[in-house]
Amino acid sequence: MTLIQVNFLVVCFAVGVAGALLGFWAFSQRLGRQLDAQRRALDAERDQTRQVIRAELELLGQQQLAHQDVQRLALALWQAEQDARRWAEWQALRPTPPTLLAKRERPLARPLAPPQPPQPVQPVQPVQPRSSPPVPAVPPDSEPATSPVPLAPLTAARWEAVAPPERELTDEEIDALPPDLPVPTRVPGRKLPAPKGPVLRNL
């Protein structure tokens, strides 16, 4: 084998090795690009999934807040209705004070008259004490003077006027009376006799 043939074989082998290396590099580059594309696709899908989950969570939170607001409003309305019903029952059971009834039944007050100017106060004249006449002394041996006019005895009409009126019997008391008792009659007034002794004159 000549030198030219050996060199040709070496060159062919080197070209083959270089082609293989170039093919491997190209394949590795292509494979790397595919891996990068797949990685980017996975990252994008992961980000999209996170965004969807975040949006769903926000929507659920808003729905929960709206539901809580509705429940709070319904609870406030129910509490207000219960308070109003308890107040109405308490007002119905509580007796109305007499002052309010008097105010309701009292007629409208008349307009007040304009105030009058104050009248001048007149000085009070001192009252002189009246001197009583001296009472004459009565001797012990003298007899008291008798009244010239004797006292008139009380008549029946004056006695009836002075005596307190009798209480009239009711129908039940009349029915309860026994049948053999007489019919109740008015007791005539008792006449007082005239005094026999002398009457002392008022000093």
Coordinates of C-alpha atoms in Angstrom, one line a residue:
M1 CA 0.0 0.0 0.0
T2 CA 1.4 3.3 -1.0
L3 CA 1.7 6.4 1.0
I4 CA -1.0 8.1 -1.0
Q5 CA -3.5 5.4 -0.2
V6 CA -2.7 5.6 3.5
N7 CA -3.2 9.3 3.5
F8 CA -6.5 8.9 1.7
L9 CA -7.7 6.4 4.3
V10 CA -6.6 8.7 7.1
V11 CA -8.4 11.6 5.5
C12 CA -11.6 9.6 5.0
F13 CA -11.5 8.4 8.6
A14 CA -11.0 12.0 9.8
V15 CA -13.8 13.2 7.6
G16 CA -16.1 10.5 9.0
V17 CA -15.2 11.3 12.5
A18 CA -15.8 15.0 11.9
G19 CA -19.1 14.2 10.3
A20 CA -20.2 12.1 13.2
L21 CA -19.2 14.8 15.6
L22 CA -21.0 17.4 13.6
G23 CA -24.1 15.2 13.5
F24 CA -24.0 14.6 17.2
W25 CA -23.6 18.3 17.9
A26 CA -26.5 19.1 15.6
F27 CA -28.6 16.4 17.3
S28 CA -27.7 17.6 20.7
Q29 CA -28.6 21.2 19.8
R30 CA -31.9 20.1 18.4
L31 CA -32.6 18.0 21.4
G32 CA -31.7 20.9 23.7
R33 CA -34.1 23.2 21.8
Q34 CA -36.8 20.6 22.2
L35 CA -36.2 20.3 25.8
D36 CA -36.2 24.0 26.3
A37 CA -39.5 24.3 24.4
Q38 CA -41.0 21.6 26.5
R39 CA -39.7 23.3 29.7
R40 CA -41.2 26.6 28.6
A41 CA -44.5 24.9 27.7
L42 CA -44.6 23.2 31.2
D43 CA -43.8 26.6 32.9
A44 CA -46.5 28.3 30.9
E45 CA -49.0 25.6 31.7
R46 CA -48.0 25.8 35.3
D47 CA -48.4 29.6 35.4
Q48 CA -51.8 29.3 33.6
T49 CA -52.9 26.7 36.1
R50 CA -51.9 29.0 39.0
Q51 CA -53.8 31.9 37.5
V52 CA -56.9 29.7 37.0
I53 CA -56.6 28.5 40.6
R54 CA -56.1 32.1 41.9
A55 CA -59.1 33.3 39.9
E56 CA -61.3 30.5 41.2
L57 CA -60.1 31.2 44.8
E58 CA -60.9 34.9 44.4
L59 CA -64.3 34.1 43.0
L60 CA -65.0 31.7 45.8
G61 CA -63.9 34.4 48.3
Q62 CA -66.2 37.0 46.8
Q63 CA -69.1 34.6 46.8
Q64 CA -68.4 33.7 50.4
L65 CA -68.3 37.4 51.4
A66 CA -71.5 38.1 49.5
H67 CA -73.2 35.1 51.2
Q68 CA -71.9 36.3 54.6
D69 CA -73.3 39.8 53.9
V70 CA -76.7 38.4 52.9
Q71 CA -76.7 36.3 56.1
R72 CA -75.7 39.3 58.2
L73 CA -78.5 41.4 56.7
A74 CA -81.1 38.7 57.2
L75 CA -80.0 38.3 60.8
A76 CA -80.2 42.0 61.4
L77 CA -83.7 42.1 59.9
W78 CA -84.8 39.1 62.0
Q79 CA -83.4 40.7 65.1
A80 CA -85.2 44.0 64.3
E81 CA -88.5 42.2 63.8
Q82 CA -88.0 40.3 67.1
D83 CA -87.2 43.5 68.9
A84 CA -90.3 45.3 67.4
R85 CA -92.5 42.4 68.4
R86 CA -91.1 42.3 72.0
W87 CA -91.6 46.0 72.2
A88 CA -95.2 45.8 71.0
E89 CA -95.9 43.0 73.5
W90 CA -94.3 44.9 76.3
Q91 CA -96.3 48.0 75.4
A92 CA -99.5 45.9 75.3
L93 CA -98.8 44.3 78.7
R94 CA -97.6 47.5 80.5
P95 CA -100.5 49.5 82.0
T96 CA -100.9 53.0 80.8
P97 CA -100.0 55.5 83.5
P98 CA -102.8 57.8 84.7
T99 CA -100.8 60.9 83.8
L100 CA -100.8 59.9 80.1
L101 CA -104.6 59.2 80.3
A102 CA -105.2 62.5 81.9
K103 CA -103.1 64.2 79.2
R104 CA -105.0 62.4 76.5
E105 CA -108.5 63.1 78.0
R106 CA -107.7 66.7 79.1
P107 CA -109.2 69.3 76.7
L108 CA -107.1 71.9 75.0
A109 CA -105.9 74.5 77.3
R110 CA -107.3 78.0 76.9
P111 CA -104.9 80.7 75.9
L112 CA -103.6 82.4 79.0
A113 CA -104.6 86.0 79.6
P114 CA -101.9 88.7 79.4
P115 CA -100.3 89.3 82.8
Q116 CA -101.8 92.2 84.8
P117 CA -99.6 94.9 86.1
P118 CA -98.9 94.6 89.8
Q119 CA -101.3 96.5 92.0
P120 CA -99.9 98.8 94.6
V121 CA -100.0 97.3 98.1
Q122 CA -101.9 99.5 100.5
P123 CA -100.5 99.8 104.0
V124 CA -102.4 97.9 106.6
Q125 CA -103.9 100.0 109.3
P126 CA -103.2 98.7 112.8
V127 CA -106.3 97.5 114.6
Q128 CA -106.8 99.0 118.0
P129 CA -107.8 96.4 120.6
R130 CA -111.4 96.9 121.8
S131 CA -111.5 97.2 125.5
S132 CA -114.1 95.0 127.2
P133 CA -116.4 96.5 129.8
P134 CA -115.6 95.4 133.4
V135 CA -117.6 92.5 134.7
P136 CA -119.4 93.4 137.9
A137 CA -118.7 91.1 140.8
V138 CA -121.5 88.9 141.9
P139 CA -122.0 88.7 145.7
P140 CA -122.1 85.2 147.0
D141 CA -125.4 85.7 148.8
S142 CA -127.3 87.1 145.8
E143 CA -129.3 84.7 143.7
P144 CA -128.7 84.5 140.0
A145 CA -131.1 86.4 137.9
T146 CA -133.6 84.3 136.0
S147 CA -134.1 84.7 132.3
P148 CA -137.3 86.6 131.6
V149 CA -138.0 84.5 128.5
P150 CA -138.3 80.7 129.2
L151 CA -136.9 78.2 126.8
A152 CA -139.5 76.8 124.4
P153 CA -139.7 73.0 124.4
L154 CA -138.5 71.2 121.3
T155 CA -141.3 70.3 119.0
A156 CA -141.6 67.2 116.9
A157 CA -140.7 69.1 113.7
R158 CA -137.6 70.6 115.2
W159 CA -136.7 67.2 116.7
E160 CA -137.0 65.6 113.3
A161 CA -134.9 68.3 111.9
V162 CA -132.2 67.8 114.6
A163 CA -132.4 64.0 114.8
P164 CA -130.2 62.2 112.2
P165 CA -132.2 60.5 109.4
E166 CA -132.8 56.8 109.7
R167 CA -131.2 54.5 107.1
E168 CA -133.7 53.0 104.7
L169 CA -133.8 49.2 104.4
T170 CA -132.8 47.7 101.1
D171 CA -134.9 45.1 99.2
E172 CA -132.6 42.3 100.3
E173 CA -132.9 43.3 104.0
I174 CA -136.8 43.6 103.6
D175 CA -136.9 40.2 102.1
A176 CA -134.7 38.8 104.9
L177 CA -137.1 40.0 107.6
P178 CA -139.2 37.3 109.3
P179 CA -142.9 37.3 108.3
D180 CA -144.3 37.7 111.8
L181 CA -142.5 40.9 112.6
P182 CA -144.5 44.1 112.2
V183 CA -143.8 46.5 109.4
P184 CA -140.9 48.8 110.4
T185 CA -142.2 52.3 111.2
R186 CA -140.5 55.5 112.1
V187 CA -140.0 56.1 115.8
P188 CA -141.6 59.4 116.8
G189 CA -139.3 61.9 118.3
R190 CA -139.2 62.3 122.1
K191 CA -140.2 65.7 123.4
L192 CA -137.9 67.2 126.0
P193 CA -139.5 68.9 129.0
A194 CA -138.8 72.5 129.8
P195 CA -136.2 73.2 132.4
K196 CA -137.7 73.8 135.9
G197 CA -134.8 75.6 137.5
P198 CA -133.6 79.1 136.5
V199 CA -131.3 79.4 133.6
L200 CA -128.1 81.3 134.1
R201 CA -127.6 84.3 131.8
N202 CA -124.5 84.3 129.7
L203 CA -121.9 86.5 131.2

